Coordinates of C-alpha atoms in Angstrom, one line a residue:
X1 CA 34.6 -2.5 -51.2
X2 CA 34.9 -5.3 -48.6
X3 CA 33.7 -5.2 -45.1
X4 CA 36.5 -4.5 -42.5
X5 CA 35.8 -5.7 -39.2
X6 CA 37.7 -5.6 -35.6
X7 CA 36.5 -8.5 -33.5
X8 CA 36.1 -7.7 -29.7
X9 CA 35.3 -11.2 -28.5
X10 CA 33.0 -12.3 -25.6
X11 CA 31.7 -9.6 -23.2
X12 CA 29.8 -11.3 -20.4
X13 CA 28.5 -10.4 -16.8
X14 CA 27.2 -6.9 -17.6
X15 CA 23.5 -5.3 -16.8
X16 CA 20.5 -6.4 -18.6
X17 CA 18.1 -3.8 -19.6
X18 CA 15.3 -6.3 -20.1
X19 CA 15.2 -8.3 -16.7
X20 CA 17.3 -5.9 -14.6
X21 CA 19.9 -8.6 -13.9
X22 CA 23.2 -6.7 -12.8
X23 CA 25.6 -9.2 -14.6
X24 CA 23.4 -11.7 -16.6
X25 CA 24.1 -10.5 -20.0
X26 CA 26.5 -12.2 -22.5
X27 CA 27.2 -11.2 -26.1
X28 CA 30.0 -11.3 -28.6
X29 CA 30.7 -8.1 -30.7
X30 CA 32.8 -6.4 -33.2
X31 CA 33.3 -2.9 -34.6
X32 CA 32.7 -2.8 -38.4
X33 CA 34.7 0.0 -39.9
X34 CA 32.7 -0.7 -43.2
X35 CA 30.2 -3.5 -44.3
X36 CA 28.6 -4.4 -47.3
X37 CA 24.8 -4.7 -47.3
X38 CA 25.1 -8.4 -48.3
X39 CA 27.4 -9.2 -45.4
X40 CA 25.2 -7.6 -42.8
X41 CA 22.1 -9.5 -44.5
X42 CA 24.1 -12.8 -43.7
X43 CA 25.1 -11.7 -40.4
X44 CA 21.5 -11.0 -39.0
X45 CA 20.4 -14.3 -40.6
X46 CA 23.1 -15.8 -38.1
X47 CA 21.5 -13.9 -35.1
X48 CA 23.7 -10.5 -35.1
X49 CA 22.2 -7.1 -34.9
X50 CA 24.1 -3.6 -35.0
X51 CA 23.8 -0.7 -32.8
X52 CA 25.7 2.3 -34.4
X53 CA 28.8 0.7 -35.9
X54 CA 28.7 -2.1 -33.1
X55 CA 27.8 -5.4 -34.5
X56 CA 26.7 -7.9 -31.7
X57 CA 25.4 -11.4 -31.2
X58 CA 23.9 -12.6 -27.8
X59 CA 25.5 -15.8 -26.6
X60 CA 21.9 -17.5 -26.3
X61 CA 22.7 -20.4 -24.1
X62 CA 24.6 -18.3 -21.5
X63 CA 22.7 -14.6 -21.6
X64 CA 19.9 -14.1 -18.9
X65 CA 17.3 -13.3 -21.8
X66 CA 17.9 -15.0 -25.0
X67 CA 17.2 -12.8 -27.9
X68 CA 15.7 -14.6 -30.7
X69 CA 15.9 -12.8 -34.3
X70 CA 12.2 -12.5 -35.4
X71 CA 11.1 -11.6 -39.0
X72 CA 7.6 -10.9 -40.3
X73 CA 6.4 -12.1 -43.8
X74 CA 4.8 -8.9 -45.1
X75 CA 3.2 -10.4 -48.6
X76 CA 1.1 -12.5 -46.3
X77 CA 0.5 -10.0 -43.5
X78 CA -3.0 -9.1 -42.5
X79 CA -3.6 -6.6 -39.7
X80 CA -5.0 -8.0 -36.5
X81 CA -8.0 -6.2 -34.7
X82 CA -5.7 -4.3 -32.5
X83 CA -3.7 -3.1 -35.4
X84 CA -6.9 -1.9 -37.4
X85 CA -7.7 0.2 -34.2
X86 CA -4.4 2.0 -34.3
X87 CA -4.9 2.8 -38.0
X88 CA -8.5 4.0 -37.6
X89 CA -7.4 6.1 -34.8
X90 CA -4.7 7.8 -36.9
X91 CA -7.2 8.5 -39.7
X92 CA -9.7 9.9 -37.3
X93 CA -7.1 12.2 -35.8
X94 CA -5.9 13.4 -39.3
X95 CA -9.6 13.7 -40.5
X96 CA -11.2 15.4 -37.5
X97 CA -8.5 16.1 -35.1
X98 CA -9.8 13.7 -32.4
X99 CA -7.6 12.8 -29.6
X100 CA -7.6 9.7 -27.8
X101 CA -6.6 8.2 -24.6
X102 CA -4.2 5.4 -24.8
X103 CA -5.2 1.9 -24.1
X104 CA -2.5 0.2 -22.6
X105 CA -4.0 -3.3 -22.7
X106 CA -4.4 -3.0 -26.5
X107 CA -1.0 -1.3 -27.1
X108 CA 1.5 -2.7 -24.5
X109 CA 4.6 -1.0 -25.9
X110 CA 6.0 2.6 -26.2
X111 CA 7.8 1.9 -29.2
X112 CA 8.6 -1.0 -31.4
X113 CA 12.3 -1.5 -31.5
X114 CA 14.1 -1.2 -28.2
X115 CA 16.9 -3.6 -29.0
X116 CA 20.0 -1.6 -27.5
X117 CA 18.3 -0.7 -24.0
X118 CA 20.1 0.1 -20.9
X119 CA 22.7 -2.5 -20.4
X120 CA 23.5 -3.2 -24.2
X121 CA 24.0 0.7 -24.9
X122 CA 26.1 1.3 -21.7
X123 CA 28.4 -1.4 -22.8
X124 CA 28.6 -0.1 -26.4
X125 CA 29.3 3.4 -25.1
X126 CA 32.2 2.1 -23.0
X127 CA 33.5 0.2 -26.0
X128 CA 33.0 3.2 -28.3
X129 CA 35.0 5.5 -25.9
X130 CA 37.8 2.9 -26.0
X131 CA 37.5 2.6 -29.9
X132 CA 37.7 6.4 -30.5
X133 CA 40.8 6.5 -28.6
X134 CA 42.3 3.6 -30.4
X135 CA 42.9 4.9 -33.9
X136 CA 43.2 2.5 -36.9
X137 CA 46.5 2.0 -38.1
X138 CA 47.8 4.2 -41.1
X139 CA 47.6 1.0 -43.4
X140 CA 44.0 0.8 -42.8
X141 CA 43.5 4.6 -43.3
X142 CA 45.3 4.6 -46.6
X143 CA 43.2 1.7 -47.9
X144 CA 40.1 3.3 -47.1
X145 CA 41.0 6.8 -48.2
X146 CA 40.4 6.1 -51.9
X147 CA 37.1 4.8 -51.3
X148 CA 36.1 8.0 -49.1
X149 CA 37.0 10.1 -52.1
X150 CA 34.8 8.0 -54.5
X151 CA 32.1 8.4 -52.0
X152 CA 32.4 12.3 -52.2
X153 CA 32.3 12.2 -55.9
X154 CA 29.1 10.4 -56.0
X155 CA 27.3 12.0 -53.2
X156 CA 25.7 14.7 -55.2
X157 CA 24.2 12.1 -57.5
X158 CA 22.9 10.2 -54.4
X159 CA 21.4 13.3 -53.3
X160 CA 19.5 13.9 -56.5
X161 CA 18.4 10.4 -56.6
X162 CA 17.2 10.3 -53.1
X163 CA 15.1 13.7 -53.6
X164 CA 13.2 11.9 -56.4
X165 CA 12.5 8.9 -54.5
X166 CA 11.5 10.9 -51.4
X167 CA 9.0 12.8 -53.4
X168 CA 7.7 9.2 -54.7
X169 CA 7.6 8.2 -51.4
X170 CA 5.5 11.2 -50.1
X171 CA 3.0 10.6 -52.7
X172 CA 2.5 6.9 -52.0
X173 CA 3.2 6.9 -48.4
X174 CA 2.3 10.3 -47.1
X175 CA -0.3 11.9 -49.1
X176 CA -3.4 10.0 -47.5
X177 CA -4.3 8.6 -50.8
X178 CA -4.3 5.0 -51.8
X179 CA -1.3 3.6 -53.2
X180 CA -2.7 1.7 -56.0
X181 CA 0.8 0.7 -57.4
X182 CA 1.3 -1.7 -54.5
X183 CA 0.2 -5.4 -55.1
X184 CA -0.7 -6.9 -52.1
X185 CA -0.3 -10.8 -52.1
X186 CA -2.5 -11.9 -49.0
X187 CA -3.7 -14.5 -47.2
X188 CA -7.0 -14.5 -45.1
X189 CA -6.8 -12.4 -41.8
X190 CA -5.5 -14.6 -38.9
X191 CA -8.1 -15.0 -36.1
X192 CA -7.9 -13.0 -32.9
X193 CA -4.3 -12.2 -32.8
X194 CA -2.7 -15.3 -33.3
X195 CA -4.1 -18.6 -34.3
X196 CA -3.7 -18.8 -37.8
X197 CA -5.9 -22.0 -38.1
X198 CA -8.9 -20.2 -37.3
X199 CA -11.2 -18.6 -40.0
X200 CA -11.2 -14.9 -40.3
X201 CA -13.2 -13.0 -37.7
X202 CA -16.6 -11.2 -39.6
X203 CA -19.0 -8.8 -37.8
X204 CA -22.5 -10.3 -37.3
X205 CA -23.9 -7.2 -39.0
X206 CA -21.9 -7.7 -42.3
X207 CA -23.0 -11.4 -42.4
X208 CA -26.7 -10.4 -42.2
X209 CA -26.4 -7.5 -44.7
X210 CA -24.5 -10.0 -47.0
X211 CA -27.5 -12.7 -46.5
X212 CA -30.3 -10.1 -47.3
X213 CA -28.5 -9.0 -50.5
X214 CA -28.0 -12.4 -51.7
X215 CA -31.8 -13.4 -50.9
X216 CA -33.0 -10.3 -53.0
X217 CA -30.7 -10.9 -55.8
X218 CA -32.3 -14.5 -56.2
X219 CA -35.8 -13.2 -55.7
X220 CA -35.3 -10.5 -58.4
X221 CA -31.9 -9.8 -59.7
X222 CA -32.7 -6.7 -61.2
X223 CA -35.6 -4.8 -59.6
X224 CA -35.1 -5.6 -56.0
X225 CA -31.2 -5.4 -56.0
X226 CA -31.8 -1.9 -57.3
X227 CA -34.2 -1.1 -54.5
X228 CA -31.8 -2.4 -52.0
X229 CA -29.0 -0.1 -53.2
X230 CA -31.1 2.8 -53.1
X231 CA -31.8 2.2 -49.4
X232 CA -28.3 3.6 -49.0
X233 CA -26.6 0.3 -49.1
X234 CA -23.3 1.0 -51.5
X235 CA -22.3 -1.6 -54.0
X236 CA -18.9 -1.6 -52.6
X237 CA -20.0 -3.0 -49.3
X238 CA -20.8 -6.1 -51.3
X239 CA -18.0 -7.1 -53.4
X240 CA -18.4 -10.1 -56.0
X241 CA -18.8 -13.7 -54.7
X242 CA -15.2 -14.6 -54.9
X243 CA -14.0 -11.6 -52.9
X244 CA -16.9 -11.7 -50.2
X245 CA -14.6 -12.9 -47.5
X246 CA -11.7 -10.7 -48.4
X247 CA -10.3 -8.3 -45.4
X248 CA -9.3 -4.7 -46.4
X249 CA -5.5 -4.8 -47.1
X250 CA -3.2 -2.9 -45.1
X251 CA -2.7 -0.3 -47.8
X252 CA -6.4 0.3 -47.9
X253 CA -6.4 0.8 -44.2
X254 CA -3.6 3.0 -44.2
X255 CA -4.2 5.2 -47.4
X256 CA -8.1 5.5 -46.9
X257 CA -9.1 8.8 -48.5
X258 CA -9.3 12.0 -46.0
X259 CA -11.6 14.8 -46.6
X260 CA -10.4 17.8 -48.2
X261 CA -10.8 19.9 -45.1
X262 CA -8.9 17.3 -42.9
X263 CA -7.4 18.7 -39.8
X264 CA -3.9 17.4 -40.2
X265 CA -1.6 16.5 -42.9
X266 CA 0.8 13.4 -42.6
X267 CA 3.8 12.8 -44.7
X268 CA 6.4 10.0 -44.5
X269 CA 10.0 10.7 -45.8
X270 CA 12.7 8.4 -46.2
X271 CA 16.2 10.1 -46.2
X272 CA 19.7 8.3 -46.1
X273 CA 21.5 8.7 -43.2
X274 CA 24.9 7.1 -43.6
X275 CA 26.6 8.8 -45.9
X276 CA 24.2 11.7 -44.5
X277 CA 22.2 13.0 -47.4
X278 CA 21.5 16.9 -48.0
X279 CA 17.7 16.3 -46.6
X280 CA 19.3 14.4 -43.6
X281 CA 21.5 17.1 -42.8
X282 CA 18.9 20.0 -43.2
X283 CA 16.7 18.1 -40.5
X284 CA 19.4 16.8 -38.3
X285 CA 18.7 19.3 -35.4
X286 CA 15.0 19.0 -35.5
X287 CA 15.3 15.1 -35.4
X288 CA 17.7 15.1 -32.6
X289 CA 15.5 17.3 -30.6
X290 CA 12.5 14.7 -30.9
X291 CA 14.9 12.0 -29.7
X292 CA 16.2 14.0 -26.9
X293 CA 12.6 14.6 -25.7
X294 CA 11.9 10.9 -26.1
X295 CA 14.8 9.7 -24.2
X296 CA 14.0 12.2 -21.3
X297 CA 10.2 11.6 -21.2
X298 CA 9.9 7.8 -22.1
X299 CA 13.2 6.4 -20.7
X300 CA 13.7 9.0 -18.0
X301 CA 17.0 10.0 -19.1
X302 CA 18.7 13.1 -17.4
X303 CA 18.8 16.4 -19.8
X304 CA 22.7 16.0 -20.2
X305 CA 22.6 12.3 -21.2
X306 CA 21.0 12.4 -24.7
X307 CA 23.7 14.3 -26.3
X308 CA 24.3 15.1 -30.0
X309 CA 27.4 12.7 -30.2
X310 CA 25.4 9.9 -28.5
X311 CA 22.5 10.1 -30.9
X312 CA 25.1 10.3 -33.7
X313 CA 26.9 7.3 -32.8
X314 CA 23.6 5.3 -31.8
X315 CA 21.2 6.2 -34.6
X316 CA 23.1 8.1 -37.5
X317 CA 26.5 6.3 -37.7
X318 CA 26.4 2.9 -39.7
X319 CA 28.9 0.9 -41.1
X320 CA 26.7 -0.1 -44.2
X321 CA 27.9 1.0 -47.6
X322 CA 25.5 2.9 -49.7
X323 CA 24.9 0.6 -52.9
X324 CA 22.4 1.5 -55.8
X325 CA 22.4 -1.2 -58.2
X326 CA 20.1 -1.3 -61.2
X327 CA 17.9 -4.2 -60.1
X328 CA 17.5 -2.8 -56.5
X329 CA 15.1 -0.5 -55.0
X330 CA 15.1 3.4 -56.2
X331 CA 16.5 4.7 -53.0
X332 CA 19.3 1.9 -53.0
X333 CA 20.6 -0.2 -50.1
X334 CA 22.0 0.8 -46.8
X335 CA 20.8 2.8 -43.5
X336 CA 17.9 5.5 -43.6
X337 CA 15.8 7.5 -41.3
X338 CA 12.0 7.3 -42.2
X339 CA 10.6 10.5 -40.9
X340 CA 7.0 11.1 -40.0
X341 CA 6.0 14.7 -40.7
X342 CA 2.8 16.1 -39.1
X343 CA 1.8 19.6 -40.3
X344 CA 5.3 20.4 -41.2
X345 CA 7.0 19.1 -38.1
X346 CA 8.9 15.6 -37.3
X347 CA 6.9 13.9 -34.7
X348 CA 8.7 10.5 -35.1
X349 CA 11.6 8.8 -36.8
X350 CA 12.1 5.3 -37.6
X351 CA 15.6 4.0 -38.3
X352 CA 16.0 1.3 -40.8
X353 CA 18.4 -0.7 -43.0
X354 CA 17.3 -1.6 -46.6
X355 CA 19.0 -4.9 -47.3
X356 CA 19.1 -7.6 -50.1
X357 CA 16.1 -9.5 -48.7
X358 CA 14.5 -7.2 -46.1
X359 CA 13.9 -3.9 -44.4
X360 CA 15.5 -4.3 -40.9
X361 CA 14.0 -1.9 -38.3
X362 CA 16.7 -0.7 -36.0
X363 CA 14.8 1.8 -33.5
X364 CA 11.8 4.1 -33.3
X365 CA 11.8 7.6 -31.3
X366 CA 8.9 9.9 -31.4
X367 CA 7.5 13.3 -29.7
X368 CA 6.1 11.9 -26.4
X369 CA 3.1 14.6 -27.1
X370 CA 1.8 12.1 -29.6
X371 CA 1.9 9.3 -27.5
X372 CA -1.8 8.8 -27.9
X373 CA -1.4 7.7 -31.4
X374 CA 0.4 4.7 -30.7
X375 CA 3.4 5.4 -33.0
X376 CA 5.1 2.3 -32.1
X377 CA 2.4 0.1 -33.6
X378 CA 1.8 2.5 -36.4
X379 CA 5.2 2.9 -37.7
X380 CA 5.8 -1.0 -37.6
X381 CA 2.6 -1.2 -40.0
X382 CA 3.9 1.6 -42.4
X383 CA 7.4 -0.2 -42.4
X384 CA 5.6 -3.4 -43.4
X385 CA 3.6 -1.7 -46.1
X386 CA 6.6 0.0 -47.3
X387 CA 8.7 -3.4 -47.5
X388 CA 5.6 -4.5 -49.9
X389 CA 6.2 -1.5 -52.0
X390 CA 9.9 -2.1 -52.1
X391 CA 9.1 -5.8 -53.1
X392 CA 7.3 -4.5 -56.3
X393 CA 10.8 -3.8 -57.9
X394 CA 13.2 -5.8 -56.2
X395 CA 11.1 -9.2 -55.7
X396 CA 13.6 -11.1 -53.4
X397 CA 13.2 -8.0 -50.8
X398 CA 10.3 -9.6 -49.1
X399 CA 10.9 -9.8 -45.3
X400 CA 10.5 -7.3 -42.4
X401 CA 13.0 -8.0 -39.6
X402 CA 11.8 -6.5 -35.9
X403 CA 15.1 -7.2 -34.2
X404 CA 14.9 -9.6 -31.3
X405 CA 12.0 -11.2 -29.8
X406 CA 12.3 -11.9 -26.1
X407 CA 10.0 -14.5 -24.7
X408 CA 11.1 -14.1 -21.1
X409 CA 10.5 -10.3 -21.1
X410 CA 6.6 -9.2 -21.3
X411 CA 7.4 -5.9 -22.8
X412 CA 9.2 -7.4 -25.9
X413 CA 6.9 -10.3 -26.4
X414 CA 4.6 -7.8 -28.7
X415 CA 6.6 -8.5 -31.9
X416 CA 5.0 -12.0 -31.9
X417 CA 1.8 -10.2 -32.7
X418 CA 2.9 -9.3 -36.2
X419 CA 2.0 -12.5 -38.1
X420 CA 2.9 -14.8 -40.0
X421 CA 6.4 -14.5 -38.5
X422 CA 9.4 -16.6 -38.0
X423 CA 12.1 -17.2 -35.3
X424 CA 15.7 -18.0 -36.1
X425 CA 17.0 -21.2 -34.5
X426 CA 20.1 -20.4 -32.6
X427 CA 21.9 -23.6 -33.3
X428 CA 20.9 -24.6 -36.8
X429 CA 20.1 -21.0 -38.3
X430 CA 16.9 -21.9 -40.1
X431 CA 13.7 -20.0 -39.7
X432 CA 10.7 -21.8 -38.0
X433 CA 7.1 -20.3 -37.8
X434 CA 6.6 -18.7 -34.3
X435 CA 3.6 -21.0 -33.4
X436 CA 6.0 -23.9 -33.3
X437 CA 8.5 -22.0 -31.1
X438 CA 6.1 -20.7 -28.4
X439 CA 5.1 -24.1 -26.6
X440 CA 8.9 -24.8 -26.0
X441 CA 9.8 -21.3 -25.0
X442 CA 6.9 -21.5 -22.1
X443 CA 9.1 -24.3 -20.6
X444 CA 12.6 -23.1 -21.1
X445 CA 14.2 -19.5 -21.9
X446 CA 16.7 -21.1 -24.5
X447 CA 15.5 -23.4 -27.0
X448 CA 16.6 -25.0 -30.3
X449 CA 13.7 -24.8 -32.7
X450 CA 14.9 -26.9 -35.3
X451 CA 13.0 -30.3 -34.5
X452 CA 15.4 -32.3 -36.6
X453 CA 18.2 -33.6 -34.1
X454 CA 20.5 -34.6 -36.9
X455 CA 20.5 -31.0 -38.3
X456 CA 23.4 -29.0 -38.1
X457 CA 24.5 -25.2 -39.0
X458 CA 24.8 -25.7 -42.7
X459 CA 26.9 -22.4 -42.9
X460 CA 29.2 -23.3 -40.1
X461 CA 33.1 -22.3 -40.3
X462 CA 35.0 -25.6 -41.5
X463 CA 38.2 -24.1 -42.4
X464 CA 39.3 -21.2 -40.2
X465 CA 42.6 -21.1 -42.0
X466 CA 40.6 -19.5 -44.9
X467 CA 39.3 -16.5 -42.8
X468 CA 40.7 -13.3 -44.5
X469 CA 42.8 -11.3 -42.5
X470 CA 43.9 -7.4 -43.3
X471 CA 47.4 -7.0 -42.0
X472 CA 50.0 -4.4 -42.9
X473 CA 48.5 -3.3 -46.3
X474 CA 48.2 -7.0 -47.1
X475 CA 45.1 -9.2 -47.4
X476 CA 45.9 -13.0 -46.7
X477 CA 44.4 -16.1 -45.6
X478 CA 44.6 -16.6 -41.5
X479 CA 46.6 -19.7 -42.5
X480 CA 49.3 -17.8 -43.9
X481 CA 49.2 -14.8 -41.2
X482 CA 49.4 -17.2 -38.4
X483 CA 52.8 -18.6 -39.7
X484 CA 54.3 -15.3 -38.7
X485 CA 52.2 -14.8 -35.6
X486 CA 52.4 -17.8 -33.5
X487 CA 50.1 -16.7 -30.5
X488 CA 47.9 -19.3 -29.2
X489 CA 45.3 -17.0 -27.8
X490 CA 44.9 -15.1 -30.9
X491 CA 44.2 -18.3 -32.7
X492 CA 41.3 -19.1 -30.2
X493 CA 39.9 -15.5 -31.1
X494 CA 40.1 -16.1 -34.8
X495 CA 38.6 -19.5 -34.5
X496 CA 35.5 -18.1 -32.3
X497 CA 35.1 -15.2 -34.9
X498 CA 34.9 -17.6 -37.9
X499 CA 32.3 -19.8 -36.0
X500 CA 30.0 -16.9 -35.1
X501 CA 30.0 -15.2 -38.7
X502 CA 30.1 -18.4 -40.6
X503 CA 32.3 -19.9 -43.2
X504 CA 30.9 -17.5 -46.2
X505 CA 31.4 -14.2 -44.1
X506 CA 34.7 -15.2 -42.8
X507 CA 36.1 -15.5 -46.2
X508 CA 34.4 -12.2 -47.7
X509 CA 34.9 -9.8 -44.7
X510 CA 38.4 -8.7 -43.9
X511 CA 39.2 -9.1 -40.2
X512 CA 41.6 -6.3 -39.2
X513 CA 44.6 -7.4 -37.3
X514 CA 47.1 -4.7 -35.8

């Protein structure tokens, strides 16, 4: 099935939810009636993001708050001191039921993925109403009808596959037990928060214990070491020399064993949201009620605003086709909801896309009663661990995309705390380590990160005439289509579309023309 898109063009001068500007926002967008996961992977690697079925790309050198695509490298990720605090807080709550006051200095955010805020979502809602009224031509409907029937036949198979996968996820990610099957390929922990060049931080107490142990071992490798052990110092506190500096892995911190009489039980379940699985349908109402409360309490929405249709369009509908190749992850590729179940009820939901090379985080919403658990940070760490787990079977799936990094917006800078990470150069579409990007961003909102002045966009559209067009039941190159439709304004639109999606996607996706 090919991707079918309807390009909307440039939308400028609308409200920005980041800086509050009434008309500073500028982006280009298109409706995706269907989209392959590979096409979407290639698009987000050119600065695009989706909100429901609407796929948009900020016009970086025009918009008031440039939004840079950011990705974390989970295989080298080590949690920072503040990340560890959040994980320990969750473990204490699960083990003993301890409640905590929120420390806003350590955790500056409500939720991790707030990309479609205010202005963007208002624009998408307006466009969506317009799109609902504008039905697709009968030609396109007919061509998609066949695929719909195939999907319905396969839905039972997908549900049974997902059930098995969900149970495996619950065992590994939700039981509170360590997940031994996850191989962590780790570098030493970065220094306080950011500086990767500094050595790992270690407590003075740990260093003193280690010195004491080494001294005793030198004096009497057998007797006195046994005596030291008998004083209550567990052997596990002192791993072999080669690993003495190795910090705990993310998995060890998340899945630390809980006592049998633990106060609470947390499970994480992954359910396919598009096409909706039986598990997704069964939990839809409960999930929606959490979203409604979140929007009303955290974002101050009036009670009538977070409607079922808005929730469905924004967080459940997806253009991504479900794909289950044999070499892919067990759950397959596509759009999912990662549900956090505490004592049998949903307290948070992470909306994610699983793509060929990454897990892409779309949004997070949670029950405001559990704000004290810093669920924004916690869910991001769980999604990083989840990416590492998927990497076990699907080796090329090794990145975690966090949406957009907005240096000019203090509320959105926290994404830079998940290191190592990279930002996407808005001109050449190469990934650049965030440490190299931050100094120029201090001086200018908009920056080209690629330091080679001769470098150009290697994936740029060189031949717009090869854009694939879908028109009147026929697929043809734009060069053929335009001979019958001599409209200069349409040609400018097609050329703009091709330049934004790149040559590969422009030749693979179908650009619908009425």
